[in-house]
Amino acid sequence: MLSQIWKSLASIRLSFWLLGVNAVLMMVNSHCAEHEALVYQRLNTTPIWQWLGEVRGTHLVIFLSVSLLIVGLALLAVNTAACSLERLKVLLGRPTGSEKDWKSRLVSWAPTLMHLLFFLILAGHMSTFSLGSWTLHRLRQGDSLNLAGTQYQIEAIEGVPFEDEGPLLGKLKYHQLSISQNNTRQVISELHPLRLKNGNWLLFIPPKGTAKGPGQQIVDCSGETRDLRPVLMSRDTEILLKEVNDPGLGLITCAFGLILLLMGVYYALLWTKKENGQTILR
Amino acid sequence: MNGVNLLWILSGVTFITAFGLRLSKRIGLERWLIGISVLGLISFMFVRAWIGDAFVITALLDAPFFIPLSAGVILLFVVWGGDGQDKGILAVYGVLLIFWTFGFIYPKGVIPPAANKSGLFPFLFFLFENVAYAFFGLSGGYAAFMNKNKLSMLALARRLVALGFIFFSVAQVLGAMWSFLGWGHPFMWSSRHLGSAAVWLMYAAVIHIRFGVSSKQFERWAIVSAALVSFYLHYAHLLFEMGMPRLGGR
């Protein structure tokens, strides 16, 4: 009975169907997120169980589609683990020297290693959501700010034109937050966060439809407005700075890098390896 | 915009002529015409990106134009390598011409670059993503019309899918880095991220079919369906973008 369950769990046919079903569920959620962007946006910084509790009563379809997606992905993780273990048994059980050269060994091992690396990504995401933190700071010119135990002064919040002359003048700006400490000046702008020992500090893009009270004009750093008219900024403008501590990032980056490397090497070897004059990638 | 439109039309006419040569089995000249057409598309991209005194680098990778260009380059490699000597290759031309037609209808003006969409990571992300979609589209077209009595021909569709999957995976990693720098999360619960994850999972499923999941016939139709779904997801967004304000007019 148990061996039958294990056999079903380690089946590649199950992998195919789980990948397919999860793809459909991702599509459903993508469609829902298009219409309820703010509901999904909260999930980026809220623990998933808490978020599910919140949306259960208000957005039943979203609650169901995200819950099913979590179950689907969990099953896929179990299936991947079972398949990888079965494959490992086969690979380790082979007599030494059964493969002619390192290329054949790499072709045999690469897919299993790629699948195992997904667990590193999973571990990375779990560390992110259990140990990570995101804090928002609302700032104006002249404010002081404590970054990783050091006191900084907000020198300027500016909208800098993309170019000094030409057709884009006055139509496009990027934002620059200048901070200083002991005469050392640092600049934070879009896609250029400040990296300190304890985390990353980046300009935050306020969600679409964020309420703006009188005297609380928040800078929209998204650039999504794509307005062809000049953008004006005043000294009273507030900018949001996001403090990010993500301990899972290293694991995720490392695992993805290795997966891509293995994937590239695997397919390159399959292409160049010939049997009867034809590539074995048939 | 007239000169830009003319370059686009000339490239299309050259592709159609190459297609005609394929039908009359004059393969030698066909390769050169595809090459000329690709050069025409590259010239189009550069002329279009040059607006007044400014060169908007992000305009080089706009999907409605960059996907047909990538598809043209891939077709050139396929034809040069002597692959796809069956009617499936005619469908590859068909897909390319569909891409080309969409580019023809799509406004030629440039959407102003946004601060969070300019820089190395967004540039590389769009480069890899669009090339991946070109591979996916061509694989779908080829699989749909390939000679069904010669399923060994599926090898070309598989290679196109595999290459598309590699490019798409690289795009996802670059996109995660971009997302972290811009928004503070490598993955976000947003429509765009979830849609990309759906496409990645779908092609991961397609790649697994050849390991004994089902028949080659099933695999063939899975490749076709995956291409259709991924294009629905990608091109729906482009339709929405058609109404955006543009530099250089429509």
mmCIF file of C-alpha atoms in Angstrom, chain A residues 12-13 15-17 19-20 22-24 26-27 29-31 33-34 37 40-41 43-45 48 66 69-70 73 76 115 118 125 128-129 134 162-163 165-168 171-175 189-193 195 200 202-205 221-228 242 244 246 249 252-253 256-257 260 263-264 266-267 270-271 279-282, chain B residues 51-56 111-122 152 154-155 158-160 162-163 165-166 169-174 176-202 204-214 216 218 222 229 232-233 237 241 244-247:
data_model
loop_
_atom_site.group_PDB
_atom_site.id
_atom_site.type_symbol
_atom_site.label_atom_id
_atom_site.label_comp_id
_atom_site.label_asym_id
_atom_site.label_seq_id
_atom_site.Cartn_x
_atom_site.Cartn_y
_atom_site.Cartn_z
ATOM 1 C CA ILE A 12 6.520 11.802 -13.853
ATOM 2 C CA ARG A 13 2.951 11.683 -15.145
ATOM 3 C CA SER A 15 4.584 15.938 -12.317
ATOM 4 C CA PHE A 16 3.136 16.800 -15.718
ATOM 5 C CA TRP A 17 -0.429 17.164 -14.441
ATOM 6 C CA LEU A 19 2.698 21.511 -13.473
ATOM 7 C CA GLY A 20 -0.295 21.928 -15.805
ATOM 8 C CA ASN A 22 -0.511 24.938 -11.243
ATOM 9 C CA ALA A 23 -0.037 26.818 -14.516
ATOM 10 C CA VAL A 24 -3.833 27.148 -14.822
ATOM 11 C CA MET A 26 -1.360 30.860 -11.756
ATOM 12 C CA MET A 27 -3.334 32.143 -14.751
ATOM 13 C CA ASN A 29 -4.647 34.317 -9.981
ATOM 14 C CA SER A 30 -2.988 36.524 -12.586
ATOM 15 C CA HIS A 31 -6.446 37.389 -13.900
ATOM 16 C CA ALA A 33 -4.666 40.224 -9.566
ATOM 17 C CA GLU A 34 -5.365 42.324 -12.636
ATOM 18 C CA ALA A 37 -4.208 44.549 -7.462
ATOM 19 C CA TYR A 40 -2.749 40.812 -3.866
ATOM 20 C CA GLN A 41 -0.215 43.556 -3.141
ATOM 21 C CA LEU A 43 0.377 39.491 0.219
ATOM 22 C CA ASN A 44 3.902 40.727 -0.622
ATOM 23 C CA THR A 45 4.489 41.792 2.973
ATOM 24 C CA ILE A 48 0.157 34.113 3.952
ATOM 25 C CA VAL A 66 -4.693 31.196 -3.767
ATOM 26 C CA LEU A 69 -2.429 27.210 -5.666
ATOM 27 C CA ILE A 70 -0.688 26.658 -2.336
ATOM 28 C CA LEU A 73 2.559 23.886 -5.267
ATOM 29 C CA LEU A 76 4.463 19.605 -6.702
ATOM 30 C CA HIS A 115 15.317 19.612 -9.348
ATOM 31 C CA PHE A 118 14.403 24.042 -6.306
ATOM 32 C CA HIS A 125 11.360 31.918 0.076
ATOM 33 C CA THR A 128 12.128 35.550 3.322
ATOM 34 C CA PHE A 129 8.602 35.186 4.594
ATOM 35 C CA TRP A 134 9.814 45.542 5.185
ATOM 36 C CA PHE A 162 16.188 62.367 -18.103
ATOM 37 C CA GLU A 163 17.957 64.769 -20.407
ATOM 38 C CA GLU A 165 17.424 69.069 -24.000
ATOM 39 C CA GLY A 166 15.604 67.145 -26.678
ATOM 40 C CA PRO A 167 12.120 65.678 -26.988
ATOM 41 C CA LEU A 168 12.156 64.028 -23.566
ATOM 42 C CA LYS A 171 8.396 64.848 -19.980
ATOM 43 C CA LEU A 172 10.376 62.345 -17.985
ATOM 44 C CA LYS A 173 12.023 62.431 -14.604
ATOM 45 C CA TYR A 174 13.625 60.019 -12.258
ATOM 46 C CA HIS A 175 13.630 60.691 -8.531
ATOM 47 C CA SER A 189 17.063 56.617 -6.925
ATOM 48 C CA GLU A 190 14.889 54.224 -8.912
ATOM 49 C CA LEU A 191 16.661 50.880 -9.425
ATOM 50 C CA HIS A 192 19.610 52.209 -7.395
ATOM 51 C CA PRO A 193 18.933 51.325 -3.759
ATOM 52 C CA ARG A 195 22.860 48.845 0.345
ATOM 53 C CA ASN A 200 18.561 47.587 1.389
ATOM 54 C CA LEU A 202 14.926 51.795 -1.871
ATOM 55 C CA LEU A 203 12.408 54.289 -3.162
ATOM 56 C CA PHE A 204 8.935 52.898 -2.684
ATOM 57 C CA ILE A 205 6.311 52.998 -5.357
ATOM 58 C CA CYS A 221 8.268 56.768 -8.425
ATOM 59 C CA SER A 222 6.669 54.167 -10.646
ATOM 60 C CA GLY A 223 7.064 56.145 -13.830
ATOM 61 C CA GLU A 224 3.889 54.331 -14.839
ATOM 62 C CA THR A 225 2.007 57.581 -15.398
ATOM 63 C CA ARG A 226 3.890 58.076 -18.695
ATOM 64 C CA ASP A 227 2.633 61.625 -18.697
ATOM 65 C CA LEU A 228 3.871 63.742 -21.567
ATOM 66 C CA LYS A 242 11.359 51.217 1.870
ATOM 67 C CA VAL A 244 14.104 45.716 3.131
ATOM 68 C CA ASP A 246 15.543 39.730 3.027
ATOM 69 C CA LEU A 249 17.686 36.467 -1.200
ATOM 70 C CA ILE A 252 17.333 32.206 -4.086
ATOM 71 C CA THR A 253 19.952 33.960 -6.240
ATOM 72 C CA PHE A 256 18.674 30.170 -9.640
ATOM 73 C CA GLY A 257 22.202 30.863 -10.899
ATOM 74 C CA LEU A 260 20.542 28.223 -15.193
ATOM 75 C CA MET A 263 20.292 23.941 -17.730
ATOM 76 C CA GLY A 264 22.626 25.619 -20.235
ATOM 77 C CA TYR A 266 22.758 20.128 -20.075
ATOM 78 C CA TYR A 267 21.163 21.317 -23.310
ATOM 79 C CA LEU A 270 22.633 17.177 -25.583
ATOM 80 C CA TRP A 271 23.003 19.268 -28.733
ATOM 81 C CA THR A 279 21.907 15.093 -32.064
ATOM 82 C CA ILE A 280 20.460 13.052 -29.222
ATOM 83 C CA LEU A 281 17.949 15.847 -28.483
ATOM 84 C CA ARG A 282 15.259 14.254 -30.580
ATOM 85 C CA ILE B 51 13.253 60.335 -31.822
ATOM 86 C CA GLY B 52 14.335 63.870 -32.615
ATOM 87 C CA ASP B 53 17.679 64.293 -30.846
ATOM 88 C CA ALA B 54 17.162 61.447 -28.404
ATOM 89 C CA PHE B 55 17.854 57.736 -28.716
ATOM 90 C CA VAL B 56 15.410 55.790 -26.545
ATOM 91 C CA ILE B 111 6.105 54.951 -25.034
ATOM 92 C CA PRO B 112 8.224 57.275 -22.846
ATOM 93 C CA PRO B 113 10.703 55.218 -20.828
ATOM 94 C CA ALA B 114 9.837 54.967 -17.127
ATOM 95 C CA ALA B 115 12.527 55.386 -14.496
ATOM 96 C CA ASN B 116 11.886 51.911 -13.124
ATOM 97 C CA LYS B 117 12.036 50.378 -16.597
ATOM 98 C CA SER B 118 15.336 51.884 -17.729
ATOM 99 C CA GLY B 119 18.678 50.288 -16.994
ATOM 100 C CA LEU B 120 20.560 47.070 -17.551
ATOM 101 C CA PHE B 121 18.260 44.568 -15.829
ATOM 102 C CA PRO B 122 14.999 45.660 -17.534
ATOM 103 C CA SER B 152 10.265 12.310 -35.872
ATOM 104 C CA LEU B 154 8.901 16.823 -33.701
ATOM 105 C CA ALA B 155 12.624 17.165 -32.882
ATOM 106 C CA ARG B 158 11.300 20.278 -29.159
ATOM 107 C CA ARG B 159 14.511 22.186 -29.803
ATOM 108 C CA LEU B 160 12.584 25.437 -30.266
ATOM 109 C CA ALA B 162 13.880 23.943 -25.131
ATOM 110 C CA LEU B 163 15.631 27.096 -26.340
ATOM 111 C CA PHE B 165 12.436 27.671 -22.070
ATOM 112 C CA ILE B 166 16.116 28.483 -21.425
ATOM 113 C CA SER B 169 14.127 31.027 -17.424
ATOM 114 C CA VAL B 170 17.034 33.462 -17.794
ATOM 115 C CA ALA B 171 14.464 36.255 -18.232
ATOM 116 C CA GLN B 172 12.712 35.221 -15.007
ATOM 117 C CA VAL B 173 15.959 35.356 -13.019
ATOM 118 C CA LEU B 174 16.883 38.747 -14.512
ATOM 119 C CA ALA B 176 13.643 38.780 -10.180
ATOM 120 C CA MET B 177 16.824 40.858 -9.817
ATOM 121 C CA TRP B 178 15.144 43.849 -11.449
ATOM 122 C CA SER B 179 12.094 43.432 -9.244
ATOM 123 C CA PHE B 180 14.237 43.367 -6.110
ATOM 124 C CA LEU B 181 16.133 46.540 -7.072
ATOM 125 C CA GLY B 182 12.955 48.395 -7.992
ATOM 126 C CA TRP B 183 10.334 47.079 -5.585
ATOM 127 C CA GLY B 184 12.221 45.188 -2.860
ATOM 128 C CA HIS B 185 10.880 41.705 -3.691
ATOM 129 C CA PRO B 186 12.296 39.122 -6.132
ATOM 130 C CA PHE B 187 8.756 37.801 -6.652
ATOM 131 C CA MET B 188 5.575 39.780 -6.241
ATOM 132 C CA TRP B 189 1.941 38.818 -6.165
ATOM 133 C CA SER B 190 1.015 40.851 -9.209
ATOM 134 C CA SER B 191 -0.718 40.045 -12.465
ATOM 135 C CA ARG B 192 2.520 40.267 -14.480
ATOM 136 C CA HIS B 193 4.572 38.018 -12.173
ATOM 137 C CA LEU B 194 1.803 35.418 -11.853
ATOM 138 C CA GLY B 195 1.275 35.399 -15.638
ATOM 139 C CA SER B 196 4.995 34.787 -16.217
ATOM 140 C CA ALA B 197 4.977 32.007 -13.622
ATOM 141 C CA ALA B 198 2.013 30.430 -15.467
ATOM 142 C CA VAL B 199 3.916 30.433 -18.770
ATOM 143 C CA TRP B 200 7.035 28.988 -17.116
ATOM 144 C CA LEU B 201 5.059 26.177 -15.426
ATOM 145 C CA MET B 202 3.206 25.420 -18.662
ATOM 146 C CA ALA B 204 7.991 23.008 -17.772
ATOM 147 C CA ALA B 205 4.997 20.652 -18.157
ATOM 148 C CA VAL B 206 5.497 20.447 -21.949
ATOM 149 C CA ILE B 207 9.191 19.597 -21.518
ATOM 150 C CA HIS B 208 8.286 16.699 -19.195
ATOM 151 C CA ILE B 209 5.978 15.015 -21.751
ATOM 152 C CA ARG B 210 8.822 13.437 -23.700
ATOM 153 C CA PHE B 211 9.876 11.435 -20.635
ATOM 154 C CA GLY B 212 7.140 8.885 -21.109
ATOM 155 C CA VAL B 213 4.129 10.938 -20.014
ATOM 156 C CA SER B 214 2.179 10.524 -23.215
ATOM 157 C CA LYS B 216 4.166 12.277 -29.480
ATOM 158 C CA PHE B 218 -0.223 14.547 -27.433
ATOM 159 C CA ALA B 222 0.534 20.449 -26.020
ATOM 160 C CA VAL B 229 -1.993 30.410 -24.221
ATOM 161 C CA TYR B 232 -2.881 35.239 -25.277
ATOM 162 C CA LEU B 233 -1.201 36.287 -21.998
ATOM 163 C CA HIS B 237 -1.054 43.239 -22.450
ATOM 164 C CA GLU B 241 -0.615 49.371 -24.265
ATOM 165 C CA MET B 244 -0.876 54.822 -24.215
ATOM 166 C CA PRO B 245 0.506 58.286 -25.044
ATOM 167 C CA ARG B 246 3.584 58.149 -27.252
ATOM 168 C CA LEU B 247 6.529 60.219 -28.329
#
